[in-house]
Amino acid sequence: MTEHVNSYYAASANQHAPYPTLTEQLECDVCVIGAGYTGLSSALHLVEKGYSVVVLEAARVGFGASGRNGGQIVNSYSRDIDTIEANCPPDQARLLGSMLFEGGQIIRDRIQRYNIQCDLQEGGVFAAETARQLHELKAQQARWQKWGNDKLELLDGDGIREVVASDRYVGGLLDKSGGHIHPLNLALGEAEAIRMQGGRIFEQSAVTSITPGQPALVKTAKGAVKARFVVVAGNAYLGNLVPELAGKSMPCGTQVVATEVLGEERARSLLPQNYCLEDCNYLLDYYRTSGDHRLLYGGGVVYGARDPADIERLIIPKMLKTFPQLADVKVEYTWTGNFLLTLSRLPQFGRIGPNIYYMQGYSGHGVTCTHLAGKLLSEVLSGQAERFDAFAKLPHYPFPGGRLFRIPFTAAGAAWYTLRDRLGV
Ligand SMILES: Cc1cc2nc3c(=O)[nH]c(=O)nc-3n(C[C@H](O)[C@H](O)[C@H](O)COP(=O)(O)OP(=O)(O)OC[C@H]3O[C@@H](n4cnc5c(N)ncnc54)[C@H](O)[C@@H]3O)c2cc1C
C-alpha cells in the first residue's frame, strides 16, 4: 500500500497516539473493516446506540482516501438526483432525494458534539468554464432547491470573479451549505470519539479472511474477532478480500499538491471568502486554501490507481492555468490517494449473506456520503432498513471489458467526456 508520501495532512495532523495491533481473540456485536469515514461513521453511530464495536484498520486511521482527500464537503452524490429520478421508481428516488444534504449535517454535528479541530470553513463553489456548464448548474440549483437546499446562489461572470481570482470561469454555483475541512483531522477526531464511547480500534491489523456464519469470524495475521455483524468499509483499498465486490468497481488515483505557506493576505487574494472550489469538468480540478494559508490543488485521475511517477508535472500546469499569478510559488507537498469508481458513479451499498454489509464506490465525491452511509448502516442494524435499502436497490454494474480491459475502456470514455468539456458541447 502507498504510504502518506509527503502528504500535507500527515504533516499537519493533530497529535494522536497510535492504536494497538490486534493480537487477541475478541467478541463483539459489530466488526468494522477499515478506518476511513465509512468505517468510522458506522462505528461512531453504532457505539452511540450502545453496540459493542471493533474497528480493524490495515494501516492507520485515515490512511485511505479519508485522510488524503481535497477536504471538500460536497452535497449530493457523484451522480445527481436527476439521474436517480430518471432511472428509479418514485418512492426510491424520493428517499434518496430526501438524504441529499444529510451527510454534510452529520459532519457538522460530529465536529460540534466532539469538539473536533479540523479547520471547518463554510461554503463551496462549483465553477463553470463554459456556457453549457453554467446552464447545467442552473438546473442543479433548481433541483437542489426542490429538495430543500435554500443556501444556493448562482454566480454570473462578475459574481465568480468575486469568489476566485481566476479568469477561467464564466460563472458558478455557490452552495453555502458546502464547505471544507482538514480531512485527516476529521477522521482522527471521529476515531477518538469512538474510543471515548468504548469502541475498540486496532491499527496495523489487516483483515485476511471473513468466514460467514452466526457469528461471523474475521481474522487478521495475529488475532480474530467473532461478530454478530460485519461491515466491509475498505473501499478502494480493499483489494481482493471480498472478490464479489472487486468485480464491480475500479480503484482510481487522484493527486493533490500543497504550496508553501502563502500568508493570509495572498491566500485571500486567491479565494477572498475562503470557499473551496471545484470545476464542472468530467476530470475536474478541485482546490481550497488550508488553515495555515497554503493552496491545496488537486485533479487528474489515474485509472487502476497506479501511482503516477511525477505528481508535480501532472498538477502544477493545472494550478498555473487557474492561477498564473502563482508562478513564483513553491510546492512543498505532493500526494496521491485512491477513490473507488463505479460504472453508474452511484455508491454501492448491500449485504453479503444475512449479517455482512458493505458500502463503497462513492466515485470521487464521498466526504458527505460516507458519513450518511455510517448512519444508514446503524439504522439497518437496529431494524430500520428502508433508507439503507434505497441505496442498496441501485443497480451495480460490472465494468465493460472485465478486469483486463476495464482500464483502457474507461480511459477512452473519460477522454471522450474531456473532449466534450474542451469543446463546450
Ligand atoms: C485525493 C482524493 C481527493 C478527494 N477529494 C474529495 C473531496 O474533496 N470531496 C469529496 O467528497 N470526496 C473526495 N474524495 C473521495 C473521498 O475521499 C472518499 O470517497 C472517501 O474518503 C471514502 O472513504 P472510505 O472510508 O469509504 O474509504 P477510505 O478512506 O479509503 O478507507 C478505507 C480504509 O480501509 C482500510 N482497509 C482496506 N482493506 C482492509 C483490510 N483488509 N483490513 C483492514 N482495513 C482495510 C484501508 O487501509 C483504508 O484506511 C477524494 C478522494 C481522493 C483519493
mmCIF file of C-alpha atoms and ligand atoms in Angstrom, residues 1 33-39 56-60 62-74 205-207 233-238 241 254-256 286 335-339 359 362 364-368 370, ligand 1:
data_model
loop_
_atom_site.group_PDB
_atom_site.id
_atom_site.type_symbol
_atom_site.label_atom_id
_atom_site.label_comp_id
_atom_site.label_asym_id
_atom_site.label_seq_id
_atom_site.Cartn_x
_atom_site.Cartn_y
_atom_site.Cartn_z
ATOM 1 C CA MET A 1 0.000 0.000 0.000
ATOM 2 C CA ILE A 33 -13.190 -3.402 8.426
ATOM 3 C CA GLY A 34 -11.479 -0.117 7.531
ATOM 4 C CA ALA A 35 -10.996 3.136 9.451
ATOM 5 C CA GLY A 36 -11.899 5.647 6.753
ATOM 6 C CA TYR A 37 -15.043 7.750 7.007
ATOM 7 C CA THR A 38 -17.327 4.849 6.032
ATOM 8 C CA GLY A 39 -15.979 2.630 8.811
ATOM 9 C CA LEU A 56 -9.833 -3.221 12.236
ATOM 10 C CA GLU A 57 -7.626 -1.000 10.079
ATOM 11 C CA ALA A 58 -4.910 -2.414 7.822
ATOM 12 C CA ALA A 59 -2.699 0.669 8.143
ATOM 13 C CA ARG A 60 -3.689 3.691 10.227
ATOM 14 C CA GLY A 62 -7.483 7.826 7.796
ATOM 15 C CA PHE A 63 -4.778 6.045 5.796
ATOM 16 C CA GLY A 64 -7.005 5.782 2.707
ATOM 17 C CA ALA A 65 -8.931 8.438 0.800
ATOM 18 C CA SER A 66 -10.402 9.834 4.022
ATOM 19 C CA GLY A 67 -7.027 11.119 5.179
ATOM 20 C CA ARG A 68 -5.852 12.345 1.768
ATOM 21 C CA ASN A 69 -8.798 13.964 0.009
ATOM 22 C CA GLY A 70 -9.484 17.516 -1.111
ATOM 23 C CA GLY A 71 -11.409 18.157 2.101
ATOM 24 C CA GLN A 72 -14.419 19.450 0.196
ATOM 25 C CA ILE A 73 -17.817 18.902 1.807
ATOM 26 C CA VAL A 74 -19.782 18.451 -1.419
ATOM 27 C CA SER A 205 -4.439 -5.098 11.646
ATOM 28 C CA ALA A 206 -5.291 -6.060 8.078
ATOM 29 C CA VAL A 207 -8.201 -8.441 7.777
ATOM 30 C CA ALA A 233 -15.573 -0.460 4.546
ATOM 31 C CA GLY A 234 -12.258 -0.879 2.710
ATOM 32 C CA ASN A 235 -13.417 0.962 -0.433
ATOM 33 C CA ALA A 236 -10.584 1.422 -2.981
ATOM 34 C CA TYR A 237 -8.035 -0.176 -0.637
ATOM 35 C CA LEU A 238 -9.952 -3.436 -0.083
ATOM 36 C CA LEU A 241 -10.639 -9.568 0.259
ATOM 37 C CA THR A 254 -6.160 11.321 -7.922
ATOM 38 C CA GLN A 255 -3.376 13.698 -6.915
ATOM 39 C CA VAL A 256 -3.049 16.770 -4.739
ATOM 40 C CA TYR A 286 -10.549 20.986 -7.005
ATOM 41 C CA TRP A 335 0.498 13.049 -2.607
ATOM 42 C CA THR A 336 -1.937 10.666 -4.207
ATOM 43 C CA GLY A 337 -4.932 8.726 -2.952
ATOM 44 C CA ASN A 338 -7.396 6.211 -4.283
ATOM 45 C CA PHE A 339 -11.150 6.503 -4.656
ATOM 46 C CA MET A 359 -20.795 0.447 1.493
ATOM 47 C CA TYR A 362 -18.627 6.895 -3.913
ATOM 48 C CA GLY A 364 -14.922 10.802 -6.340
ATOM 49 C CA HIS A 365 -17.370 12.575 -4.036
ATOM 50 C CA GLY A 366 -17.516 10.675 -0.789
ATOM 51 C CA VAL A 367 -16.860 13.006 2.128
ATOM 52 C CA THR A 368 -20.562 13.527 2.812
ATOM 53 C CA THR A 370 -19.621 8.126 3.649
HETATM 54 C C1 LIG B 1 -7.039 12.544 -3.449
HETATM 55 C C2 LIG B 1 -8.523 12.439 -3.211
HETATM 56 C C3 LIG B 1 -9.271 13.601 -3.161
HETATM 57 C C4 LIG B 1 -10.641 13.519 -2.889
HETATM 58 N N1 LIG B 1 -11.327 14.682 -2.673
HETATM 59 C C5 LIG B 1 -12.608 14.627 -2.266
HETATM 60 C C6 LIG B 1 -13.282 15.806 -1.901
HETATM 61 O O1 LIG B 1 -12.709 16.910 -1.864
HETATM 62 N N2 LIG B 1 -14.604 15.715 -1.567
HETATM 63 C C7 LIG B 1 -15.255 14.511 -1.563
HETATM 64 O O2 LIG B 1 -16.456 14.475 -1.281
HETATM 65 N N3 LIG B 1 -14.603 13.360 -1.827
HETATM 66 C C8 LIG B 1 -13.306 13.385 -2.162
HETATM 67 N N4 LIG B 1 -12.628 12.221 -2.387
HETATM 68 C C9 LIG B 1 -13.322 10.942 -2.158
HETATM 69 C C10 LIG B 1 -13.418 10.615 -0.663
HETATM 70 O O3 LIG B 1 -12.226 10.934 -0.007
HETATM 71 C C11 LIG B 1 -13.745 9.120 -0.487
HETATM 72 O O4 LIG B 1 -14.934 8.818 -1.180
HETATM 73 C C12 LIG B 1 -13.949 8.711 0.970
HETATM 74 O O5 LIG B 1 -12.934 9.219 1.803
HETATM 75 C C13 LIG B 1 -14.011 7.193 1.073
HETATM 76 O O6 LIG B 1 -13.999 6.820 2.416
HETATM 77 P P1 LIG B 1 -13.961 5.283 2.809
HETATM 78 O O7 LIG B 1 -13.950 5.211 4.278
HETATM 79 O O8 LIG B 1 -15.056 4.566 2.103
HETATM 80 O O9 LIG B 1 -12.601 4.742 2.185
HETATM 81 P P2 LIG B 1 -11.089 5.036 2.673
HETATM 82 O O10 LIG B 1 -10.986 6.345 3.317
HETATM 83 O O11 LIG B 1 -10.214 4.759 1.516
HETATM 84 O O12 LIG B 1 -10.850 3.981 3.821
HETATM 85 C C14 LIG B 1 -10.743 2.598 3.596
HETATM 86 C C15 LIG B 1 -9.853 2.046 4.699
HETATM 87 O O13 LIG B 1 -9.976 0.618 4.711
HETATM 88 C C16 LIG B 1 -8.705 0.090 5.031
HETATM 89 N N5 LIG B 1 -8.663 -1.305 4.579
HETATM 90 C C17 LIG B 1 -8.716 -1.771 3.310
HETATM 91 N N6 LIG B 1 -8.630 -3.114 3.305
HETATM 92 C C18 LIG B 1 -8.535 -3.509 4.596
HETATM 93 C C19 LIG B 1 -8.405 -4.777 5.241
HETATM 94 N N7 LIG B 1 -8.326 -5.912 4.542
HETATM 95 N N8 LIG B 1 -8.348 -4.818 6.585
HETATM 96 C C20 LIG B 1 -8.431 -3.674 7.308
HETATM 97 N N9 LIG B 1 -8.530 -2.449 6.752
HETATM 98 C C21 LIG B 1 -8.587 -2.367 5.414
HETATM 99 C C22 LIG B 1 -7.726 0.994 4.309
HETATM 100 O O14 LIG B 1 -6.417 0.914 4.846
HETATM 101 C C23 LIG B 1 -8.386 2.354 4.497
HETATM 102 O O15 LIG B 1 -7.885 3.033 5.638
HETATM 103 C C24 LIG B 1 -11.272 12.259 -2.716
HETATM 104 C C25 LIG B 1 -10.520 11.086 -2.818
HETATM 105 C C26 LIG B 1 -9.143 11.172 -3.057
HETATM 106 C C27 LIG B 1 -8.344 9.909 -3.130
#
